[in-house]
Amino acid sequence: MIDKFREDVLAVVDIVPSGACIAIGGFGSSGRPDTLIDALCDLGKRDLHLVVNNVGADFLGVGRMLVEGRLRRVTASFPILQEFYDEYFAGKVELELIPQGTLAERLRAGGAGIPAFFTPSGAGTMLTDGTFVDGYNPDGTPASHLPPRETRVFNGREHVLEYGIVADFALVKAHQGDRKGNLRFRYSARNFNPLAGMAGRHTFAEVEQLVEVDELHPDDIHLPGVFVDDVIVALPTSPKQPVLPTGPVP
Amino acid sequence: MIDKFREDVLAVVDIVPSGACIAIGGFGSSGRPDTLIDALCDLGKRDLHLVVNNVGADFLGVGRMLVEGRLRRVTASFPILQEFYDEYFAGKVELELIPQGTLAERLRAGGAGIPAFFTPSGAGTMLTDGTFVDGYNPDGTPASHLPPRETRVFNGREHVLEYGIVADFALVKAHQGDRKGNLRFRYSARNFNPLAGMAGRHTFAEVEQLVEVDELHPDDIHLPGVFVDDVIVALPTSPKQPVLPTGPVP
Amino acid sequence: MTETVQSAAAPPAPAAAPRVGRTRDGIAERLAQDLRDGFVVNLGVGIPLEVPRFIPLGVEVILHAENGVLGMGPLAPPELADNDLTDAGKQPITLVSGAAIVDSATSFAIVRGGHLDVTILGALQVSEDGDLANWYVPGRNPAVGGAMDLVAGAREVWVAMEHVDRKGKPKLVSQCTMPLTGRNCVTRVYTDLAVFHFVDGRLRLRECAPGVTPELVRERTAADYIEELGDAADA
Amino acid sequence: MTETVQSAAAPPAPAAAPRVGRTRDGIAERLAQDLRDGFVVNLGVGIPLEVPRFIPLGVEVILHAENGVLGMGPLAPPELADNDLTDAGKQPITLVSGAAIVDSATSFAIVRGGHLDVTILGALQVSEDGDLANWYVPGRNPAVGGAMDLVAGAREVWVAMEHVDRKGKPKLVSQCTMPLTGRNCVTRVYTDLAVFHFVDGRLRLRECAPGVTPELVRERTAADYIEELGDAADA
């Protein structure tokens, strides 16, 4: 019998080795898998390469990983934490900055067995021409640059070749999930979560509500269980997040 | 006010010119937009290039278009109608045969602004090496071949470059839809419908049930209205299709 | 957030002039008149966020947020704030009737696939070739978000900005000196002084704001453009 | 649908032999023993469709159909037939507990992205390099469906077939003469006579069916392979 629900979060995520590449869902704190991130921190994982849209404006989630010095490299479109940039300019963490749509599509592509695709986003900019510094030396001089992208013209416009991302692990947060790993997200907390879940070789999902199998109608599942390996229940939302109303959204 | 519902099906689809490229949803007769297809036939449209997974095992839908001689070219993975092959081998209709997953991904890519992508499907086969005959002369000799694909090795495996498909029009069938064009599909009748809907420059949707706006929860919409231009109500299902039970599927 | 077209020290700035042209709200109001019923629209930060307040009655526009919201309504009042429903700026929002939610890949499929009628963005600089610089000031913290996807994918890219920067320097330039967001992507520019359209690759002055002369626009613009005012102007 | 390993006229066929080895159901039954709890599995037509009947108790397998079904159950009885719920062969089906539906692009994302543990397919020919030919007989009507995606994407490609064709010709060959579905993709072959695994790019005989000798397998196989029977065999 397939039963992906696990009680012991720490035991589950302890299979993640330091140095792993981890895709993480969420947009800011919306849909961010804090329980799983905290578990990785509590277990002392280090040298991580995160693929995540935001670093976050607070010291929860990815922000916690950053201030605890657990990050080696971040692939993101919008890191906004000042402390992140301090570490980046000091040569302590690398930044692979990519357009948000390219990030979403690279995760989907990796999960879908598409190794590379052409996109117009970022063509002719410093994010694709080899001039963006993705890592600094401790003295503040550039240590390395994002590689220049292969370009090709389609329909008269320049496009760049981008690569699918397959992460060693993925951390996903869902509103509801069942023991088969079927997940459903709520409003814009969906965002990058299904894509991170597709891109992970091994995907952990934390759910706000563990529901009975078949409570989710087959047509209402946003990410089917075939993409999910382990399901845990999310710890209560941190007080820094607004309280979620249960009524309908106007 | 946005109101995409139209009463007069013939007036709506008459904007499709003969010679157009049309993406069509459905898998066999499941989710096939027969009302829209019949309207195109009734209007006498000809020389059409269809992008559709199946030609179908009956003379409804695409099969009707075929026997009425309305097709110039078919891009498909599994045409199974003998009459289609008769026309193909007689040089009356072209066949671009592509793997089913490549067809689905090419439609999504076209709808997503991805002009081309690499896939392992079909690498090293006659569908990608330039030997498949996509059109015959009336005397039965080959007139043209599918172009050989550009190949590239990723992760030690050969991949082929495939192009996104943007169709002039798309025909989609949904279970429920509202006047904003938001659609919801039922069970495996979803199949190619969302992808065809994304790939069309102009997308027509026929719905079994026209529902009030907001009857579909924002999280339950399978294809948002931004991809849909016109909504019509499907005519009652043809008697050749099994009657649909209204009860739950076991 | 108030406009300051004059500056004490910047040498290339025009001499301190009487305050002319549109306010920031006025720019948003003027732009809103050009939105058509049924448009799917994405708004950047700054002046663009003011546009929805000025959309004419009878014109229904679907607001898209990069994080997967179609049919965004106004910001949510505190008692309805829900961290599961935010805009691309991470502010709690409401939904309008007929809204739909998609994942981030589908959200950008909408953007890149040409399903967005217009994206309305602020700008640091716009060049006479339609290049846009609006994502990064060298030396500051780099973050790009969806800006490059929006300008690459939307059918139209309308810039809403003040005509000159805080030092009085023109923002419409012959070539951008700031890092580009995209090349040849801008289709219209709405400023406090004027409205420009790009047609056939050339920048064209289509309207001056009330009380603004073509000469003043010329004086405060560092880009080459064609004057095509009055009857020649057609959206 | 019954097996005929001998033929009247085909010269390279072995001499009329007593009927030995597994039946078609027997092939399916043997293969089913190798499925593991939690596997996501896609079934081709022919012998593969018989596999689910033989899955051991306590082993839960998720059946995937190309048209977007995860958790396919048995065919639907006529009174429950629903044209909105069919398998990839367009037959009305049922769903098992925990089923999910996806669109065709996501369905093949599952296939190509390595989320399918195994696809079980019939074959016209399998070569000693693991090439598979199973989609097209030249001169007939070409149709490919999802075959090429399945062999390119699934983690494992298990072939279930009769060891020789109706004319008695070996189907395990040095090189396929029929059009390929994919190269170097087959990982196991289950026939009426034997079980083969591909390991490190080499075909290896791992088991003979009850009553079948290694010599008989050798005689009816036109592919080069390593004999690795008994204790050496390990899945």
Coordinates of C-alpha atoms in Angstrom, one line a residue, chain D residues 99-196:
Chain D
A99 CA -6.6 8.7 -8.7
A100 CA -5.7 12.0 -10.4
I101 CA -6.2 13.5 -13.8
V102 CA -3.8 15.7 -15.7
D103 CA -3.6 17.2 -19.2
S104 CA -1.6 15.6 -22.0
A105 CA 1.4 17.8 -21.6
T106 CA 1.6 17.0 -17.9
S107 CA 1.0 13.3 -18.6
F108 CA 4.0 13.3 -20.9
A109 CA 6.0 15.4 -18.4
I110 CA 5.5 12.5 -16.1
V111 CA 6.7 10.1 -18.8
R112 CA 9.8 12.1 -20.1
G113 CA 10.7 13.5 -16.7
G114 CA 11.5 10.1 -15.3
H115 CA 8.5 9.9 -13.0
L116 CA 7.3 6.7 -14.6
D117 CA 9.1 3.7 -12.9
V118 CA 8.5 1.4 -15.8
T119 CA 6.7 1.1 -19.1
I120 CA 5.7 -2.4 -20.1
L121 CA 5.5 -2.8 -23.9
G122 CA 5.1 -5.3 -26.6
A123 CA 7.7 -5.5 -29.3
L124 CA 8.3 -6.5 -32.9
Q125 CA 12.0 -6.7 -32.3
V126 CA 14.5 -6.0 -29.6
S127 CA 18.2 -5.7 -30.4
E128 CA 21.2 -6.8 -28.4
D129 CA 21.9 -3.1 -27.9
G130 CA 18.5 -2.5 -26.3
D131 CA 17.0 -0.9 -29.4
L132 CA 13.2 -1.4 -29.7
A133 CA 11.0 -1.7 -32.7
N134 CA 7.3 -1.8 -31.9
W135 CA 5.5 1.0 -33.6
Y136 CA 5.4 0.5 -37.3
V137 CA 5.4 -2.3 -39.9
P138 CA 6.5 -0.8 -43.2
G139 CA 3.8 -0.8 -45.7
R140 CA 1.0 -0.6 -43.1
N141 CA -0.6 2.5 -41.8
P142 CA 1.8 4.6 -39.7
A143 CA 0.7 5.7 -36.2
V144 CA 3.0 6.2 -33.2
G145 CA 0.9 7.5 -30.2
G146 CA 3.1 7.7 -27.1
A147 CA 5.4 4.8 -27.8
M148 CA 8.5 7.0 -28.5
D149 CA 7.9 9.2 -25.5
L150 CA 7.5 6.2 -23.2
V151 CA 10.7 4.5 -24.3
A152 CA 12.6 7.8 -24.1
G153 CA 11.3 8.8 -20.8
A154 CA 10.5 5.9 -18.4
R155 CA 13.2 4.8 -16.0
E156 CA 12.8 1.2 -17.1
V157 CA 11.4 -0.2 -20.3
W158 CA 10.3 -3.8 -19.9
V159 CA 9.3 -5.7 -23.0
A160 CA 6.7 -8.5 -22.7
M161 CA 6.6 -10.6 -25.9
E162 CA 6.7 -14.0 -27.4
H163 CA 10.3 -15.1 -28.0
V164 CA 9.8 -15.7 -31.8
D165 CA 7.3 -14.3 -34.3
R166 CA 4.5 -16.2 -35.9
K167 CA 6.8 -17.4 -38.6
G168 CA 9.2 -18.7 -35.9
K169 CA 11.8 -16.0 -36.4
P170 CA 13.6 -14.7 -33.4
K171 CA 12.5 -11.3 -32.1
L172 CA 15.7 -10.8 -30.1
V173 CA 18.1 -9.8 -32.8
S174 CA 21.5 -8.4 -33.4
Q175 CA 20.1 -5.4 -35.1
C176 CA 16.5 -4.4 -35.6
T177 CA 15.3 -4.5 -39.2
M178 CA 12.0 -2.8 -38.4
P179 CA 11.8 0.9 -37.8
L180 CA 13.0 1.9 -34.4
T181 CA 10.9 3.2 -31.6
G182 CA 14.0 4.1 -29.6
R183 CA 17.7 3.3 -29.2
N184 CA 19.3 1.6 -26.2
C185 CA 16.1 1.9 -24.3
V186 CA 15.0 -1.6 -23.3
T187 CA 16.1 -2.7 -19.8
R188 CA 14.4 -6.1 -19.5
V189 CA 12.7 -8.6 -21.8
Y190 CA 10.2 -11.2 -20.6
T191 CA 9.3 -13.9 -23.1
D192 CA 7.6 -17.3 -23.1
L193 CA 11.1 -18.8 -22.8
A194 CA 13.2 -16.6 -20.7
V195 CA 13.9 -13.4 -18.8
F196 CA 16.7 -11.1 -20.0

